[in-house]
């Protein structure tokens, strides 16, 4: 396992073996393990649990640092908060840490519903939890949140998908393709047979540059938000923030997540009928796009939200765009906390 | 010269030798030639000329097909319309058609002001024109339009920069970097020493995919505009429209234009002071962003327009985004014609 994914950097986290996981595209992951971090205490009725799945490239660490805290909506004094790392992120089972049989490029294709099934097993069998107060996550975490609400409608009392959609758009599929190709086009990637991430640094740098273009917003750079974050100009921002952020991540891990991201689609539960899928949702749902998100746009989120019964659209205002998810805009994070506190009131 | 740039496909056009062109970054293009197409008749006072520069990858052909016509704003019955191909586009002097000494990768670095100087020479020396009724262009054509207005303020009575800015943004610089790297990262590009465009097809395909993501808009695909244009889905649209569009273009030509595009900046005329540069503009100016443009955004255009004395912001409404410039949205083209007709009224 690469040192980047160590407990020193991303922990503490526990590894929970959930046994065999049958996969949507066929095959099975034997002795599948999920890396989780928990905060607060599960009450005796097991009725105060909140689940937080992670986004592309993210781990439990950023969710703890940016989203959880005493007095905040996600308050460990009130709730038992489980942050679950998505499969492929380098902490839960992933190309970089899987047993030899499915290591690296031999890792199977995973879908969002596989993550949700794995998490469902974790909650039922490991924690004996039968219902969640809330599922909340950003980006691919939102994709998992929607999948939870459709696949296990009685399990989810409340849902807060942030900056993500229930069915990925064609436009977003192609954006993700460009991210994938930035990596795979590096000759050093060698169809996944590289020895370490450093070898694929040129591909990872192109990947970071694409994230710079689509991850924030045109307005973010015009308003010199990158300068107010401490960087001289956009080139300094790329060289000393965007590239270092991604450079130590394992390419096969990123590609495993990208594949899932592209194909996120709750209508796989209803034979391709998106409306039927969204109508299955029982959770009180706040759909929360970020105003300046360039790929999970407000319009795309609104189009789905309208079909979810007990839902409201709560736009988070920030020129930081999609990567405002990092918590860079304190005002947006305050707005998010207000919405989440409101959502968590008695139903 | 590749057959793609032939008169059969892009003509008819004339090649005008404007003599030596001194370049902003140093050096000179000897016997520089510009490819132009003209429509209508220059009146005896030489007071009815309109100049149309071209955008990245575009030639005079698309400007004729989508923008000019009897009864339209750009009416050859009223005006003498000169469409001038930008340097590097494959029709005017370019890496692909230059003499051996500066052929291919040996072609010098060109800036927007070099194009404008070349066009100024063309108008003064070849046509003996001293003033233009209007300069109008989209994208890099808008960059040239702004440069014209700042560099030769008495020459330009009216200006209509569409979907472009006077000073390129940092964000757009990086987007263009990703286009450049899509091509140059193809091992077959060989630092510009490839034999023909087909060899660099993988790089050109990645370049086309990036254009798919940023060139239209998320809303364009959500509204299935690509389907209404006759394509089954986004993949069909990429394979049978976006990739074929770019696939025959010469990579060194594209890179010559991309370099110019990135560095477009009217403040090079005023020692880096953008406000001073914009205040030099005397032309009656309609700044015309496209509502859903993902990289030359309305906000960026508005920020500049506010500093131009005799100007108005005229937003073109279209979910087709930047590539609405192709004329795909007939309602937007009608709106454009109304604005241009209004602009062309007596001052």
XYZ file of C-alpha atoms in Angstrom, chain B:
347
model
C -0.575 22.125 -48.217
C -3.095 19.633 -46.903
C -6.130 19.201 -49.082
C -8.394 20.160 -46.163
C -7.434 23.815 -46.567
C -8.110 23.849 -50.293
C -10.363 26.268 -52.178
C -12.687 23.334 -52.924
C -13.502 23.062 -49.240
C -12.943 26.586 -47.889
C -12.991 28.824 -50.904
C -13.138 30.768 -52.951
C -10.509 32.952 -51.349
C -7.737 35.207 -52.605
C -4.198 35.254 -51.265
C -2.851 38.788 -50.782
C 0.849 39.331 -50.204
C 1.190 42.131 -47.664
C 4.989 42.110 -47.633
C 7.034 41.780 -44.485
C 5.246 41.505 -41.164
C 7.232 42.407 -38.058
C 6.154 40.289 -35.131
C 5.417 41.284 -31.539
C 7.727 38.639 -30.113
C 10.496 39.579 -32.556
C 11.402 38.376 -35.988
C 9.571 38.899 -39.220
C 7.384 36.951 -41.641
C 8.672 37.741 -45.111
C 6.098 38.032 -47.870
C 3.320 37.387 -45.438
C 0.093 36.451 -47.185
C -3.471 36.699 -45.959
C -6.345 34.678 -47.368
C -9.431 36.822 -47.761
C -12.933 36.493 -49.132
C -14.820 39.634 -50.074
C -18.506 40.205 -50.713
C -20.310 43.269 -52.023
C -18.724 46.361 -53.511
C -16.486 48.987 -51.994
C -18.118 52.363 -52.624
C -16.159 55.244 -54.120
C -15.727 56.947 -50.716
C -14.411 53.648 -49.373
C -16.760 54.138 -46.444
C -18.785 50.947 -46.424
C -16.244 48.329 -45.423
C -16.807 45.699 -42.748
C -14.019 43.466 -41.506
C -14.598 39.977 -40.111
C -11.651 38.126 -38.578
C -11.925 34.389 -37.868
C -11.887 32.220 -34.759
C -9.797 29.252 -33.604
C -10.105 26.473 -36.190
C -12.524 28.535 -38.289
C -12.051 29.946 -41.755
C -13.809 32.473 -43.946
C -16.184 29.696 -45.058
C -18.159 29.439 -41.809
C -18.363 33.221 -41.510
C -19.863 33.423 -44.975
C -22.251 30.533 -44.413
C -23.526 31.562 -40.986
C -23.243 35.352 -40.854
C -23.565 36.979 -44.269
C -26.589 37.319 -46.500
C -28.950 39.638 -48.305
C -31.421 41.173 -45.886
C -29.231 40.248 -42.963
C -27.171 42.716 -40.896
C -24.020 41.804 -42.786
C -25.589 42.459 -46.168
C -23.322 42.410 -49.224
C -25.875 44.623 -50.997
C -24.992 47.423 -48.594
C -21.491 46.709 -47.417
C -18.133 45.671 -48.715
C -17.422 42.751 -46.438
C -13.907 41.430 -46.036
C -13.486 38.162 -44.192
C -9.855 37.809 -43.274
C -8.485 34.459 -42.190
C -6.298 34.656 -39.125
C -2.629 33.777 -39.437
C -2.161 30.104 -38.669
C -5.634 28.939 -39.682
C -4.330 27.082 -42.733
C -5.567 29.558 -45.365
C -3.544 32.644 -44.457
C 0.121 31.963 -43.854
C 0.395 29.052 -41.436
C 2.729 26.282 -40.344
C 1.082 23.994 -42.922
C 1.540 26.277 -45.949
C 4.533 28.470 -45.112
C 7.770 28.321 -47.100
C 10.281 25.734 -45.958
C 12.229 28.239 -43.839
C 9.319 28.676 -41.413
C 7.322 25.565 -42.238
C 5.699 23.362 -39.628
C 7.224 23.546 -36.206
C 9.638 26.282 -37.382
C 6.729 28.733 -37.695
C 7.237 31.769 -35.443
C 5.090 32.646 -32.423
C 2.246 34.956 -33.439
C 0.155 37.296 -31.304
C -3.288 38.781 -31.866
C -1.685 42.199 -32.473
C 0.350 40.675 -35.312
C -2.879 39.637 -37.014
C -4.329 43.084 -36.518
C -1.190 44.742 -37.871
C -1.275 42.446 -40.900
C -4.944 43.258 -41.475
C -4.247 46.977 -41.046
C -1.570 46.740 -43.741
C -3.989 44.849 -45.961
C -6.667 47.509 -45.624
C -4.353 50.517 -45.973
C -2.066 49.270 -48.717
C -4.131 46.817 -50.713
C -7.608 48.338 -50.426
C -6.646 51.959 -49.551
C -9.272 51.889 -46.831
C -8.795 54.252 -43.870
C -11.812 53.444 -41.760
C -14.109 50.516 -41.123
C -17.840 50.750 -40.591
C -17.611 47.716 -38.357
C -15.264 45.035 -37.108
C -17.159 41.959 -35.990
C -15.895 38.544 -34.986
C -16.493 35.672 -32.579
C -14.140 34.141 -30.026
C -10.598 34.771 -31.338
C -12.394 37.008 -33.858
C -13.602 39.016 -30.844
C -10.062 39.156 -29.495
C -8.969 40.638 -32.836
C -11.949 43.016 -32.792
C -10.955 44.368 -29.372
C -7.328 44.641 -30.463
C -8.374 46.601 -33.545
C -10.398 49.051 -31.433
C -7.591 49.667 -28.959
C -4.653 49.660 -31.390
C -6.303 51.678 -34.171
C -9.100 53.576 -32.410
C -9.690 56.017 -35.292
C -9.932 53.226 -37.811
C -12.886 51.472 -36.191
C -16.294 53.187 -36.180
C -18.130 50.257 -34.669
C -17.080 47.051 -32.988
C -18.990 43.870 -32.223
C -16.895 41.386 -30.263
C -18.976 38.216 -29.879
C -18.162 35.563 -27.259
C -14.683 36.811 -26.505
C -12.765 39.150 -24.228
C -10.194 41.934 -24.622
C -7.849 40.303 -22.153
C -7.892 36.565 -21.885
C -8.651 35.197 -18.421
C -6.375 32.952 -16.401
C -9.070 30.291 -16.422
C -9.315 30.385 -20.188
C -5.526 30.233 -20.490
C -5.558 26.939 -18.624
C -8.501 25.560 -20.605
C -6.498 26.288 -23.754
C -3.480 24.599 -22.153
C -5.521 21.423 -21.844
C -6.338 21.645 -25.580
C -2.676 22.117 -26.415
C -1.573 19.252 -24.204
C -4.215 16.943 -25.667
C -2.343 17.262 -28.949
C 1.269 17.537 -27.823
C 0.959 14.580 -25.442
C 0.271 12.268 -28.373
C 3.649 10.564 -28.934
C 2.901 10.752 -32.672
C 2.998 14.542 -32.484
C 6.769 14.223 -32.160
C 7.348 17.829 -31.085
C 5.730 18.981 -34.310
C 7.636 16.658 -36.627
C 4.707 14.458 -37.659
C 4.121 13.833 -41.351
C 0.377 14.409 -41.504
C -2.638 15.090 -39.299
C -3.851 11.501 -39.478
C -0.818 10.362 -37.524
C -1.826 12.622 -34.651
C -5.420 11.431 -34.706
C -5.442 10.252 -31.088
C -4.308 13.657 -29.836
C -6.801 15.389 -32.104
C -9.568 13.141 -30.782
C -8.778 14.065 -27.187
C -8.741 17.717 -28.291
C -12.214 17.249 -29.826
C -13.505 15.674 -26.617
C -12.326 18.626 -24.535
C -14.114 20.915 -26.961
C -17.252 18.834 -26.429
C -17.084 19.419 -22.681
C -16.383 23.169 -22.735
C -17.583 24.243 -26.182
C -21.298 23.713 -25.734
C -22.909 23.681 -22.280
C -24.246 21.250 -19.712
C -27.709 22.587 -20.518
C -27.210 21.932 -24.259
C -26.786 18.215 -23.604
C -29.473 18.019 -20.899
C -31.925 19.570 -23.380
C -30.746 16.996 -25.957
C -29.785 19.707 -28.438
C -27.201 17.290 -29.873
C -30.050 14.893 -30.610
C -32.071 17.591 -32.293
C -29.003 18.258 -34.443
C -29.302 14.649 -35.618
C -27.101 12.581 -33.321
C -28.179 9.554 -31.315
C -26.314 10.469 -28.138
C -23.229 12.335 -26.987
C -20.927 9.552 -28.146
C -22.417 9.648 -31.648
C -22.112 13.441 -31.536
C -18.414 13.201 -30.642
C -17.636 10.444 -33.139
C -19.539 11.923 -36.049
C -19.407 15.652 -35.495
C -16.745 16.866 -33.068
C -13.944 14.489 -34.068
C -14.456 14.773 -37.849
C -14.627 18.577 -37.511
C -11.106 18.776 -36.090
C -9.518 15.614 -37.494
C -8.203 17.041 -40.743
C -6.803 20.201 -39.252
C -3.069 20.554 -39.013
C -1.868 20.223 -35.382
C 0.835 22.903 -35.748
C -1.784 25.268 -37.179
C -4.064 24.659 -34.203
C -1.179 25.180 -31.788
C -0.207 28.451 -33.478
C -3.739 29.733 -32.963
C -3.973 28.370 -29.405
C -0.797 30.216 -28.424
C -2.263 33.499 -29.705
C -5.606 32.850 -28.070
C -4.037 32.298 -24.659
C -2.085 35.561 -24.767
C -4.729 37.882 -26.212
C -4.465 41.057 -24.167
C -5.202 44.595 -25.319
C -3.287 45.936 -22.318
C -0.046 45.014 -24.111
C -0.742 48.349 -25.841
C -0.726 50.235 -22.530
C 2.026 48.635 -20.488
C -0.332 46.186 -18.831
C -2.974 48.717 -17.813
C -6.255 47.176 -18.994
C -8.413 50.115 -17.993
C -6.294 52.556 -20.012
C -6.436 50.230 -22.977
C -10.223 49.905 -22.879
C -10.581 53.680 -22.495
C -8.734 54.151 -25.779
C -11.633 52.601 -27.658
C -13.603 55.129 -29.722
C -15.814 52.684 -31.581
C -19.458 52.332 -30.731
C -19.224 48.865 -29.238
C -21.696 46.094 -28.580
C -20.100 43.496 -26.341
C -21.970 40.275 -27.077
C -21.336 37.259 -24.870
C -23.400 34.105 -25.310
C -25.473 33.380 -22.204
C -24.244 29.799 -21.654
C -20.622 30.235 -22.754
C -18.477 28.186 -20.370
C -15.178 30.020 -20.888
C -15.867 33.493 -22.327
C -18.553 34.060 -19.736
C -21.059 36.903 -19.523
C -19.521 38.016 -16.234
C -16.063 38.280 -17.783
C -17.448 40.244 -20.742
C -19.479 42.534 -18.484
C -16.420 43.332 -16.378
C -14.664 44.719 -19.462
C -17.690 46.303 -21.131
C -18.253 48.572 -18.144
C -14.943 50.313 -18.913
C -15.631 50.939 -22.607
C -17.107 54.411 -23.127
C -19.576 54.088 -25.971
C -20.598 50.502 -25.323
C -23.483 48.275 -24.382
C -23.675 44.674 -23.200
C -25.911 42.677 -25.527
C -26.221 39.108 -24.293
C -27.060 36.482 -26.905
C -29.373 33.901 -25.346
C -28.513 30.340 -26.212
C -27.917 27.097 -24.379
C -25.634 26.181 -27.287
C -22.891 28.024 -25.412
C -19.696 29.116 -27.099
C -20.153 26.981 -30.187
C -23.484 28.613 -30.807
C -21.072 30.687 -32.919
C -21.464 27.947 -35.540
C -25.011 29.198 -36.092
C -26.681 26.095 -34.667
C -29.329 28.107 -32.821
C -31.385 30.026 -35.358
C -33.085 32.127 -32.678
C -29.739 33.299 -31.386
C -28.669 34.166 -34.911
C -31.848 36.224 -35.350
C -31.088 38.021 -32.101
C -27.530 38.672 -33.294
C -28.798 40.123 -36.553
C -31.142 42.479 -34.701
C -28.300 43.715 -32.497
C -25.949 44.170 -35.448
C -28.594 46.025 -37.469
C -29.142 48.304 -34.507
C -25.413 48.866 -34.126
C -25.101 49.673 -37.823
C -27.689 52.481 -37.681
C -26.347 55.985 -38.252
C -24.110 57.072 -35.404
